[in-house]
Amino acid sequence: ATSILPGDAWALTSLGRLHFLDGNEIEAGRCWRSAVRHGGDCREAIESLDCLNSTIVNRWHYRMVNDAVRNSCYQTAISRALRGNQAGKKVLDIGCG
């Protein structure tokens, strides 16, 4: 389908669904991302990607990125490190989660 209709958002979305049902989440995601690129507001592909992403990302990650106290402390620490920013000063996040 994609070789005959490479930019057809409906075909890409349908193919993504078949890949997903077959257990191939990586190919499903590729198809859905391509459908969004080619079809603009392809609602089914967008929703499918959202569902796929929510199954891939570990649940603890959502709690961490929505922890207002933790994120505020982290922002304060970065701001302090960059205070009086000399040229070339950088911050590297190496995974503090």
XYZ file of N, CA and C in Angstrom:
291
model
N 0.825 -1.198 0.000
C 0.000 0.000 0.000
C 0.866 1.257 0.000
N 1.933 1.239 0.779
C 2.744 2.459 0.859
C 3.603 2.666 -0.378
N 3.898 1.608 -1.132
C 4.659 1.807 -2.370
C 3.747 2.329 -3.476
N 2.461 1.976 -3.439
C 1.514 2.463 -4.432
C 1.013 3.864 -4.052
N 0.736 4.068 -2.773
C 0.222 5.351 -2.277
C 1.123 5.850 -1.137
N 2.368 6.235 -1.434
C 3.322 6.564 -0.362
C 2.931 7.748 0.523
N 2.116 8.648 0.017
C 1.744 9.810 0.820
C 0.304 9.797 1.265
N -0.354 8.656 1.182
C -1.770 8.560 1.528
C -1.913 8.337 3.036
N -2.405 9.347 3.734
C -2.509 9.282 5.188
C -3.427 8.151 5.646
N -4.522 7.915 4.920
C -5.443 6.847 5.308
C -4.764 5.488 5.201
N -4.046 5.247 4.084
C -3.362 3.964 3.896
C -2.289 3.764 4.962
N -1.546 4.827 5.267
C -0.498 4.728 6.292
C -1.086 4.460 7.669
N -2.208 5.113 7.964
C -2.866 4.898 9.253
C -3.368 3.464 9.362
N -3.964 2.959 8.296
C -4.471 1.583 8.294
C -3.336 0.578 8.423
N -2.250 0.824 7.696
C -1.093 -0.066 7.787
C -0.504 -0.038 9.199
N -0.472 1.137 9.803
C -0.003 1.245 11.182
C -0.851 0.416 12.127
N -2.169 0.451 11.922
C -3.068 -0.334 12.760
C -2.772 -1.827 12.615
N -2.539 -2.274 11.379
C -2.216 -3.692 11.155
C -0.897 -4.079 11.821
N 0.105 -3.217 11.701
C 1.379 -3.486 12.378
C 1.181 -3.580 13.890
N 0.399 -2.659 14.428
C 0.170 -2.652 15.870
C -0.523 -3.932 16.321
N -1.549 -4.338 15.587
C -2.272 -5.568 15.943
C -1.395 -6.802 15.818
N -0.376 -6.702 14.959
C 0.562 -7.805 14.776
C 1.683 -7.784 15.818
N 1.666 -6.772 16.696
C 2.670 -6.672 17.751
C 3.923 -5.916 17.354
N 3.909 -5.257 16.211
C 5.081 -4.518 15.738
C 4.870 -3.021 15.970
N 5.072 -2.609 17.228
C 4.819 -1.226 17.612
C 5.743 -0.234 16.903
N 6.971 -0.634 16.630
C 7.926 0.281 15.989
C 7.450 0.642 14.583
N 7.069 -0.365 13.801
C 6.573 -0.091 12.442
C 5.252 0.669 12.483
N 4.411 0.334 13.454
C 3.142 1.049 13.598
C 3.406 2.531 13.829
N 4.340 2.831 14.733
C 4.680 4.224 15.008
C 5.225 4.935 13.787
N 6.053 4.244 13.017
C 6.596 4.844 11.786
C 5.472 5.191 10.813
N 4.544 4.277 10.643
C 3.424 4.523 9.728
C 2.579 5.698 10.204
N 2.267 5.735 11.496
C 1.419 6.806 12.020
C 2.116 8.159 11.948
N 3.427 8.192 12.230
C 4.156 9.466 12.106
C 4.172 9.933 10.656
N 4.348 8.999 9.740
C 4.341 9.339 8.322
C 2.953 9.830 7.894
N 1.902 9.207 8.406
C 0.534 9.644 8.096
C 0.304 11.072 8.565
N 0.807 11.393 9.743
C 0.652 12.757 10.271
C 1.430 13.734 9.401
N 2.650 13.363 9.003
C 3.451 14.234 8.143
C 2.759 14.496 6.804
N 2.192 13.447 6.236
C 1.584 13.572 4.905
C 0.149 14.077 4.951
N -0.553 13.784 6.032
C -1.978 14.098 6.067
C -2.350 15.278 6.929
N -1.357 15.899 7.537
C -1.671 17.053 8.381
C -2.462 16.638 9.599
N -3.736 16.981 9.630
C -4.582 16.707 10.784
C -5.263 15.349 10.633
N -4.468 14.303 10.656
C -4.983 12.936 10.545
C -5.287 12.446 11.961
N -6.504 12.703 12.418
C -6.903 12.491 13.814
C -6.634 11.068 14.300
N -6.968 10.073 13.494
C -6.782 8.686 13.937
C -5.302 8.365 14.149
N -4.444 8.827 13.247
C -3.001 8.582 13.390
C -2.459 9.300 14.617
N -2.913 10.526 14.857
C -2.458 11.294 16.023
C -2.871 10.594 17.313
N -4.114 10.157 17.383
C -4.599 9.470 18.585
C -3.892 8.126 18.779
N -3.628 7.440 17.675
C -2.922 6.158 17.776
C -1.505 6.358 18.293
N -0.839 7.418 17.817
C 0.506 7.724 18.315
C 0.483 8.061 19.800
N -0.514 8.830 20.223
C -0.634 9.165 21.651
C -0.787 7.901 22.492
N -1.636 6.990 22.041
C -1.829 5.732 22.782
C -0.550 4.897 22.792
N 0.108 4.825 21.642
C 1.356 4.064 21.559
C 2.405 4.654 22.498
N 2.553 5.967 22.478
C 3.542 6.613 23.342
C 3.233 6.386 24.819
N 1.962 6.364 25.173
C 1.625 6.156 26.578
C 1.934 4.731 27.026
N 1.997 3.779 26.098
C 2.354 2.413 26.484
C 3.869 2.222 26.517
N 4.596 3.057 25.774
C 6.055 2.918 25.707
C 6.739 3.596 26.894
N 6.278 4.796 27.255
C 6.906 5.564 28.333
C 6.472 4.988 29.672
N 7.439 4.721 30.525
C 7.134 4.172 31.846
C 6.258 5.124 32.652
N 5.351 4.562 33.430
C 4.398 5.374 34.203
C 5.079 6.293 35.212
N 6.217 5.886 35.792
C 6.897 6.731 36.772
C 7.342 8.037 36.138
N 7.579 8.021 34.841
C 8.054 9.225 34.160
C 7.002 10.341 34.228
N 5.732 9.998 34.092
C 4.673 11.008 34.149
C 4.616 11.669 35.522
N 4.744 10.873 36.580
C 4.741 11.453 37.931
C 5.923 12.394 38.101
N 7.080 11.987 37.568
C 8.290 12.788 37.729
C 8.166 14.132 37.000
N 7.732 14.125 35.754
C 7.686 15.386 35.008
C 6.545 16.288 35.466
N 5.581 15.745 36.209
C 4.484 16.562 36.728
C 4.645 16.883 38.210
N 5.811 16.598 38.779
C 6.097 16.887 40.182
C 6.547 18.344 40.290
N 5.617 19.226 40.656
C 5.887 20.665 40.673
C 7.016 21.031 41.638
N 7.069 20.424 42.810
C 8.108 20.737 43.791
C 9.475 20.320 43.245
N 9.578 19.117 42.732
C 10.837 18.635 42.175
C 11.305 19.523 41.029
N 10.392 19.834 40.110
C 10.762 20.634 38.954
C 11.154 22.060 39.336
N 10.502 22.612 40.342
C 10.852 23.948 40.820
C 12.262 23.956 41.418
N 12.577 22.941 42.217
C 13.922 22.835 42.798
C 14.975 22.666 41.706
N 14.656 21.870 40.719
C 15.574 21.633 39.609
C 15.817 22.942 38.845
N 14.741 23.696 38.569
C 14.868 24.978 37.876
C 15.702 25.966 38.695
N 15.497 25.995 39.997
C 16.278 26.882 40.864
C 17.757 26.523 40.812
N 18.061 25.243 40.865
C 19.461 24.799 40.818
C 20.115 25.175 39.488
N 19.399 25.006 38.394
C 19.951 25.377 37.087
C 20.161 26.890 37.018
N 19.188 27.647 37.485
C 19.312 29.105 37.463
C 20.503 29.574 38.286
N 20.717 28.958 39.442
C 21.871 29.318 40.278
C 23.185 28.977 39.567
N 23.199 27.830 38.903
C 24.416 27.419 38.194
C 24.736 28.369 37.047
N 23.718 28.978 36.472
C 23.925 29.875 35.332
C 23.955 31.351 35.724
N 23.840 31.645 37.005
C 23.852 33.034 37.458
C 25.160 33.686 37.032
N 25.048 34.894 36.492
C 26.251 35.564 36.008
C 26.844 34.801 34.842
N 26.000 34.284 34.011
C 26.404 33.402 32.909
C 27.565 33.972 32.104
N 28.715 33.322 32.244
C 29.838 33.658 31.389
C 29.619 32.956 30.048
N 30.182 33.536 29.012
C 30.012 32.952 27.684
C 30.482 31.493 27.686
N 29.704 30.653 27.081
C 30.075 29.243 26.957
C 29.644 28.348 28.095
N 29.066 28.904 29.152
C 28.610 28.087 30.288
C 27.396 27.277 29.864
N 27.402 25.990 30.166
C 26.321 25.107 29.746
C 25.884 24.225 30.903
N 24.680 23.671 30.779
C 24.145 22.720 31.750
C 23.916 21.409 31.023
N 24.360 20.309 31.637
C 24.182 18.992 31.057
C 23.348 18.154 32.015
N 22.174 17.715 31.548
C 21.315 16.835 32.341
C 21.704 15.397 31.986
N 22.243 14.684 32.959
C 22.684 13.314 32.697
C 21.726 12.279 33.280
N 20.507 12.718 33.545
C 19.499 11.777 34.033
C 19.382 11.816 35.533
N 18.708 12.810 36.043
C 18.589 12.961 37.497
C 17.321 12.311 38.028
N 16.527 11.694 37.149
C 15.225 11.154 37.522
C 15.295 10.139 38.590
